[in-house]
Amino acid sequence: MRVYIPATIPMLRQLVDEREVFPLGATAFAVTPALREAYAAGDDEELAEVAMQEAARASLRLLAAERDGLDDVGAEGEAATPGSPVYRRAVIAADVTGAKLRPDLDDAVVKLAGPISYDQVASVHVDLADAEPQVAKAVDVIDAADLGDTDAEFVLGDAEDHQLAWYATQELPFLLDLL
């Protein structure tokens, strides 16, 4: 099964350095029967895009957690420091077995049986630099958007308007060197 795993730049570095990564909560997104049912019209490619977008949105939550963990070190409003998050959504596309469907959480959610090895990764998808300002704003409002705040949804939409760039696994080390 092809799964889409929300990630951050440090998680991608871990994948390259350790040759595996274990997604937070073992959570990933995929084209599941529940997702197919929710989108009566749509081929496999369109449904895969929906699953990837769900993973990209989850990446915003990971960025928020990463940022909040760093806020304890620096004062609010300070300029970015070398340890600050890189405000780019990241999604790892991987082929796995043993993923458990979790329609009780959401239509596209699956739980993984274990870590993802570098060999299982099919591709990596990352925002380009021009998305960073909108992604940073979206990180601030992701929870409000989920609760139906229309202004927050607008800000989130600005970030989601950016397409994630596709990278082959052999390109990943070079991408990370450039960040």
PDB file of C-alpha atoms in Angstrom:
ATOM      1  CA  MET A   1       0.000   0.000   0.000  1.00  0.00           C
ATOM      2  CA  ARG A   2       1.267   3.476  -0.856  1.00  0.00           C
ATOM      3  CA  VAL A   3       1.120   5.723   2.202  1.00  0.00           C
ATOM      4  CA  TYR A   4       1.775   9.415   2.669  1.00  0.00           C
ATOM      5  CA  ILE A   5       3.595  10.263   5.884  1.00  0.00           C
ATOM      6  CA  PRO A   6       3.571  13.789   7.291  1.00  0.00           C
ATOM      7  CA  ALA A   7       7.084  14.969   8.066  1.00  0.00           C
ATOM      8  CA  THR A   8       9.329  17.910   8.854  1.00  0.00           C
ATOM      9  CA  ILE A   9      12.823  18.713   7.645  1.00  0.00           C
ATOM     10  CA  PRO A  10      14.409  17.201  10.805  1.00  0.00           C
ATOM     11  CA  MET A  11      12.444  13.998  10.152  1.00  0.00           C
ATOM     12  CA  LEU A  12      13.810  13.910   6.598  1.00  0.00           C
ATOM     13  CA  ARG A  13      17.323  14.367   7.978  1.00  0.00           C
ATOM     14  CA  GLN A  14      16.695  11.447  10.343  1.00  0.00           C
ATOM     15  CA  LEU A  15      15.518   9.342   7.401  1.00  0.00           C
ATOM     16  CA  VAL A  16      18.744  10.052   5.514  1.00  0.00           C
ATOM     17  CA  ASP A  17      21.062   9.681   8.529  1.00  0.00           C
ATOM     18  CA  GLU A  18      19.485   6.642  10.173  1.00  0.00           C
ATOM     19  CA  ARG A  19      18.021   5.080   7.003  1.00  0.00           C
ATOM     20  CA  GLU A  20      14.605   4.861   8.688  1.00  0.00           C
ATOM     21  CA  VAL A  21      11.999   7.014  10.353  1.00  0.00           C
ATOM     22  CA  PHE A  22       9.077   6.215  12.601  1.00  0.00           C
ATOM     23  CA  PRO A  23       6.176   8.602  12.001  1.00  0.00           C
ATOM     24  CA  LEU A  24       4.687  10.326  15.020  1.00  0.00           C
ATOM     25  CA  GLY A  25       1.927   8.103  16.382  1.00  0.00           C
ATOM     26  CA  ALA A  26       2.586   5.688  13.490  1.00  0.00           C
ATOM     27  CA  THR A  27       0.107   7.816  11.538  1.00  0.00           C
ATOM     28  CA  ALA A  28       0.035   8.019   7.766  1.00  0.00           C
ATOM     29  CA  PHE A  29      -2.548   8.653   5.063  1.00  0.00           C
ATOM     30  CA  ALA A  30      -3.539   6.453   2.123  1.00  0.00           C
ATOM     31  CA  VAL A  31      -6.221   5.742  -0.439  1.00  0.00           C
ATOM     32  CA  THR A  32      -8.501   3.660   1.757  1.00  0.00           C
ATOM     33  CA  PRO A  33     -11.951   2.175   1.126  1.00  0.00           C
ATOM     34  CA  ALA A  34     -13.450   4.914   3.325  1.00  0.00           C
ATOM     35  CA  LEU A  35     -11.704   7.599   1.260  1.00  0.00           C
ATOM     36  CA  ARG A  36     -12.968   6.013  -1.971  1.00  0.00           C
ATOM     37  CA  GLU A  37     -16.483   6.031  -0.555  1.00  0.00           C
ATOM     38  CA  ALA A  38     -16.202   9.676   0.525  1.00  0.00           C
ATOM     39  CA  TYR A  39     -15.118  10.672  -3.008  1.00  0.00           C
ATOM     40  CA  ALA A  40     -17.501   8.796  -5.271  1.00  0.00           C
ATOM     41  CA  ALA A  41     -16.017  10.577  -8.274  1.00  0.00           C
ATOM     42  CA  GLY A  42     -12.272  10.449  -8.623  1.00  0.00           C
ATOM     43  CA  ASP A  43      -9.678   8.066  -9.946  1.00  0.00           C
ATOM     44  CA  ASP A  44      -6.781   6.601  -7.990  1.00  0.00           C
ATOM     45  CA  GLU A  45      -4.480   9.492  -8.886  1.00  0.00           C
ATOM     46  CA  GLU A  46      -6.963  12.092  -7.640  1.00  0.00           C
ATOM     47  CA  LEU A  47      -7.572  10.134  -4.433  1.00  0.00           C
ATOM     48  CA  ALA A  48      -3.818   9.818  -3.873  1.00  0.00           C
ATOM     49  CA  GLU A  49      -3.597  13.604  -4.156  1.00  0.00           C
ATOM     50  CA  VAL A  50      -6.303  13.938  -1.478  1.00  0.00           C
ATOM     51  CA  ALA A  51      -4.383  11.582   0.835  1.00  0.00           C
ATOM     52  CA  MET A  52      -1.169  13.520   0.204  1.00  0.00           C
ATOM     53  CA  GLN A  53      -2.921  16.820   0.974  1.00  0.00           C
ATOM     54  CA  GLU A  54      -4.145  15.354   4.264  1.00  0.00           C
ATOM     55  CA  ALA A  55      -0.555  14.386   5.074  1.00  0.00           C
ATOM     56  CA  ALA A  56       0.638  17.886   4.127  1.00  0.00           C
ATOM     57  CA  ARG A  57      -1.933  19.383   6.492  1.00  0.00           C
ATOM     58  CA  ALA A  58      -0.730  17.044   9.237  1.00  0.00           C
ATOM     59  CA  SER A  59       2.805  18.257   8.492  1.00  0.00           C
ATOM     60  CA  LEU A  60       1.628  21.721   9.575  1.00  0.00           C
ATOM     61  CA  ARG A  61       0.717  20.270  12.965  1.00  0.00           C
ATOM     62  CA  LEU A  62       4.174  18.704  13.240  1.00  0.00           C
ATOM     63  CA  LEU A  63       5.717  22.090  12.425  1.00  0.00           C
ATOM     64  CA  ALA A  64       3.579  23.698  15.136  1.00  0.00           C
ATOM     65  CA  ALA A  65       4.777  21.136  17.679  1.00  0.00           C
ATOM     66  CA  GLU A  66       8.378  21.649  16.540  1.00  0.00           C
ATOM     67  CA  ARG A  67       8.033  25.421  16.863  1.00  0.00           C
ATOM     68  CA  ASP A  68       6.313  25.219  20.251  1.00  0.00           C
ATOM     69  CA  GLY A  69       9.073  22.977  21.546  1.00  0.00           C
ATOM     70  CA  LEU A  70      11.596  25.635  20.523  1.00  0.00           C
ATOM     71  CA  ASP A  71       9.583  28.530  21.999  1.00  0.00           C
ATOM     72  CA  ASP A  72      10.733  27.493  25.465  1.00  0.00           C
ATOM     73  CA  VAL A  73      14.277  28.430  24.481  1.00  0.00           C
ATOM     74  CA  GLY A  74      13.717  31.797  22.785  1.00  0.00           C
ATOM     75  CA  ALA A  75      11.500  34.756  23.549  1.00  0.00           C
ATOM     76  CA  GLU A  76       8.363  35.187  21.510  1.00  0.00           C
ATOM     77  CA  GLY A  77       8.851  37.481  18.540  1.00  0.00           C
ATOM     78  CA  GLU A  78      12.611  36.985  18.269  1.00  0.00           C
ATOM     79  CA  ALA A  79      14.181  36.572  14.869  1.00  0.00           C
ATOM     80  CA  ALA A  80      14.655  33.029  13.632  1.00  0.00           C
ATOM     81  CA  THR A  81      17.571  31.213  15.186  1.00  0.00           C
ATOM     82  CA  PRO A  82      19.609  28.387  13.696  1.00  0.00           C
ATOM     83  CA  GLY A  83      17.426  25.889  15.599  1.00  0.00           C
ATOM     84  CA  SER A  84      14.132  27.340  14.340  1.00  0.00           C
ATOM     85  CA  PRO A  85      11.832  25.165  12.261  1.00  0.00           C
ATOM     86  CA  VAL A  86      12.080  25.271   8.509  1.00  0.00           C
ATOM     87  CA  TYR A  87       8.554  26.270   7.532  1.00  0.00           C
ATOM     88  CA  ARG A  88       8.121  23.807   4.695  1.00  0.00           C
ATOM     89  CA  ARG A  89       5.565  21.041   4.662  1.00  0.00           C
ATOM     90  CA  ALA A  90       7.042  17.635   3.881  1.00  0.00           C
ATOM     91  CA  VAL A  91       5.424  14.347   2.936  1.00  0.00           C
ATOM     92  CA  ILE A  92       7.134  10.991   2.520  1.00  0.00           C
ATOM     93  CA  ALA A  93       5.490   8.632   0.021  1.00  0.00           C
ATOM     94  CA  ALA A  94       6.328   5.032   0.874  1.00  0.00           C
ATOM     95  CA  ASP A  95       5.179   1.535   0.003  1.00  0.00           C
ATOM     96  CA  VAL A  96       4.369  -0.507   3.092  1.00  0.00           C
ATOM     97  CA  THR A  97       2.647  -3.669   4.200  1.00  0.00           C
ATOM     98  CA  GLY A  98       0.666  -4.183   7.355  1.00  0.00           C
ATOM     99  CA  ALA A  99      -0.889  -0.721   7.582  1.00  0.00           C
ATOM    100  CA  LYS A 100      -4.078  -0.801   9.635  1.00  0.00           C
ATOM    101  CA  LEU A 101      -7.091   1.174   8.434  1.00  0.00           C
ATOM    102  CA  ARG A 102      -8.383   3.759  10.932  1.00  0.00           C
ATOM    103  CA  PRO A 103     -11.648   5.158   9.519  1.00  0.00           C
ATOM    104  CA  ASP A 104     -12.612   6.076  13.101  1.00  0.00           C
ATOM    105  CA  LEU A 105      -9.953   8.817  12.928  1.00  0.00           C
ATOM    106  CA  ASP A 106     -10.527  10.004   9.353  1.00  0.00           C
ATOM    107  CA  ASP A 107     -11.238   8.561   5.922  1.00  0.00           C
ATOM    108  CA  ALA A 108      -7.597   8.447   4.781  1.00  0.00           C
ATOM    109  CA  VAL A 109      -5.855   7.626   8.096  1.00  0.00           C
ATOM    110  CA  VAL A 110      -3.840   4.440   8.529  1.00  0.00           C
ATOM    111  CA  LYS A 111      -1.589   3.285  11.353  1.00  0.00           C
ATOM    112  CA  LEU A 112       1.764   1.839  10.367  1.00  0.00           C
ATOM    113  CA  ALA A 113       3.104  -1.404  11.770  1.00  0.00           C
ATOM    114  CA  GLY A 114       6.645  -0.113  12.237  1.00  0.00           C
ATOM    115  CA  PRO A 115       9.302   2.313  11.055  1.00  0.00           C
ATOM    116  CA  ILE A 116       9.705   3.216   7.402  1.00  0.00           C
ATOM    117  CA  SER A 117      13.049   2.251   5.909  1.00  0.00           C
ATOM    118  CA  TYR A 118      14.787   4.316   3.263  1.00  0.00           C
ATOM    119  CA  ASP A 119      14.263   1.454   0.792  1.00  0.00           C
ATOM    120  CA  GLN A 120      10.484   1.725   1.183  1.00  0.00           C
ATOM    121  CA  VAL A 121      10.428   5.407   0.243  1.00  0.00           C
ATOM    122  CA  ALA A 122       9.115   6.034  -3.257  1.00  0.00           C
ATOM    123  CA  SER A 123       9.482   9.825  -3.212  1.00  0.00           C
ATOM    124  CA  VAL A 124       9.544  12.858  -0.971  1.00  0.00           C
ATOM    125  CA  HIS A 125       7.438  15.979  -1.428  1.00  0.00           C
ATOM    126  CA  VAL A 126       8.534  19.319   0.066  1.00  0.00           C
ATOM    127  CA  ASP A 127       7.416  22.937  -0.217  1.00  0.00           C
ATOM    128  CA  LEU A 128       9.656  25.293  -2.166  1.00  0.00           C
ATOM    129  CA  ALA A 129      11.166  28.334  -0.447  1.00  0.00           C
ATOM    130  CA  ASP A 130       8.469  30.701  -1.724  1.00  0.00           C
ATOM    131  CA  ALA A 131       5.859  28.844   0.362  1.00  0.00           C
ATOM    132  CA  GLU A 132       7.613  29.479   3.689  1.00  0.00           C
ATOM    133  CA  PRO A 133       5.829  32.746   4.642  1.00  0.00           C
ATOM    134  CA  GLN A 134       2.381  31.240   4.018  1.00  0.00           C
ATOM    135  CA  VAL A 135       3.296  27.964   5.728  1.00  0.00           C
ATOM    136  CA  ALA A 136       4.546  29.855   8.807  1.00  0.00           C
ATOM    137  CA  LYS A 137       1.228  31.716   9.002  1.00  0.00           C
ATOM    138  CA  ALA A 138      -0.736  28.493   8.497  1.00  0.00           C
ATOM    139  CA  VAL A 139       1.136  26.836  11.374  1.00  0.00           C
ATOM    140  CA  ASP A 140      -0.193  29.591  13.632  1.00  0.00           C
ATOM    141  CA  VAL A 141      -3.840  29.018  12.644  1.00  0.00           C
ATOM    142  CA  ILE A 142      -4.118  25.292  11.856  1.00  0.00           C
ATOM    143  CA  ASP A 143      -6.123  24.524  14.997  1.00  0.00           C
ATOM    144  CA  ALA A 144      -8.470  27.481  14.486  1.00  0.00           C
ATOM    145  CA  ALA A 145      -9.027  26.423  10.875  1.00  0.00           C
ATOM    146  CA  ASP A 146      -9.936  22.913  12.017  1.00  0.00           C
ATOM    147  CA  LEU A 147     -12.496  24.453  14.366  1.00  0.00           C
ATOM    148  CA  GLY A 148     -14.138  26.348  11.498  1.00  0.00           C
ATOM    149  CA  ASP A 149     -12.634  29.832  11.812  1.00  0.00           C
ATOM    150  CA  THR A 150     -13.138  31.230   8.291  1.00  0.00           C
ATOM    151  CA  ASP A 151     -10.234  33.697   8.539  1.00  0.00           C
ATOM    152  CA  ALA A 152      -7.929  30.855   9.615  1.00  0.00           C
ATOM    153  CA  GLU A 153      -9.232  28.685   6.766  1.00  0.00           C
ATOM    154  CA  PHE A 154      -8.330  31.471   4.337  1.00  0.00           C
ATOM    155  CA  VAL A 155      -4.765  31.632   5.719  1.00  0.00           C
ATOM    156  CA  LEU A 156      -4.518  27.836   5.557  1.00  0.00           C
ATOM    157  CA  GLY A 157      -5.742  27.931   1.966  1.00  0.00           C
ATOM    158  CA  ASP A 158      -2.927  30.309   1.032  1.00  0.00           C
ATOM    159  CA  ALA A 159      -0.392  27.711   2.214  1.00  0.00           C
ATOM    160  CA  GLU A 160      -2.235  24.832   0.571  1.00  0.00           C
ATOM    161  CA  ASP A 161      -2.248  26.697  -2.746  1.00  0.00           C
ATOM    162  CA  HIS A 162       1.463  25.893  -2.980  1.00  0.00           C
ATOM    163  CA  GLN A 163       2.193  22.575  -4.656  1.00  0.00           C
ATOM    164  CA  LEU A 164       4.708  20.316  -2.982  1.00  0.00           C
ATOM    165  CA  ALA A 165       7.771  19.678  -5.135  1.00  0.00           C
ATOM    166  CA  TRP A 166       8.583  16.040  -5.947  1.00  0.00           C
ATOM    167  CA  TYR A 167      12.007  14.600  -5.128  1.00  0.00           C
ATOM    168  CA  ALA A 168      13.372  11.151  -5.827  1.00  0.00           C
ATOM    169  CA  THR A 169      14.994   9.419  -2.862  1.00  0.00           C
ATOM    170  CA  GLN A 170      18.480   9.849  -4.334  1.00  0.00           C
ATOM    171  CA  GLU A 171      17.890  13.629  -4.462  1.00  0.00           C
ATOM    172  CA  LEU A 172      16.948  13.908  -0.791  1.00  0.00           C
ATOM    173  CA  PRO A 173      20.488  14.239   0.658  1.00  0.00           C
ATOM    174  CA  PHE A 174      21.239  17.047  -1.814  1.00  0.00           C
ATOM    175  CA  LEU A 175      17.988  18.835  -1.008  1.00  0.00           C
ATOM    176  CA  LEU A 176      18.750  18.717   2.713  1.00  0.00           C
ATOM    177  CA  ASP A 177      22.268  20.074   2.110  1.00  0.00           C
ATOM    178  CA  LEU A 178      20.724  23.097   0.397  1.00  0.00           C
ATOM    179  CA  LEU A 179      18.375  23.934   3.273  1.00  0.00           C
TER     180      LEU A 179
END
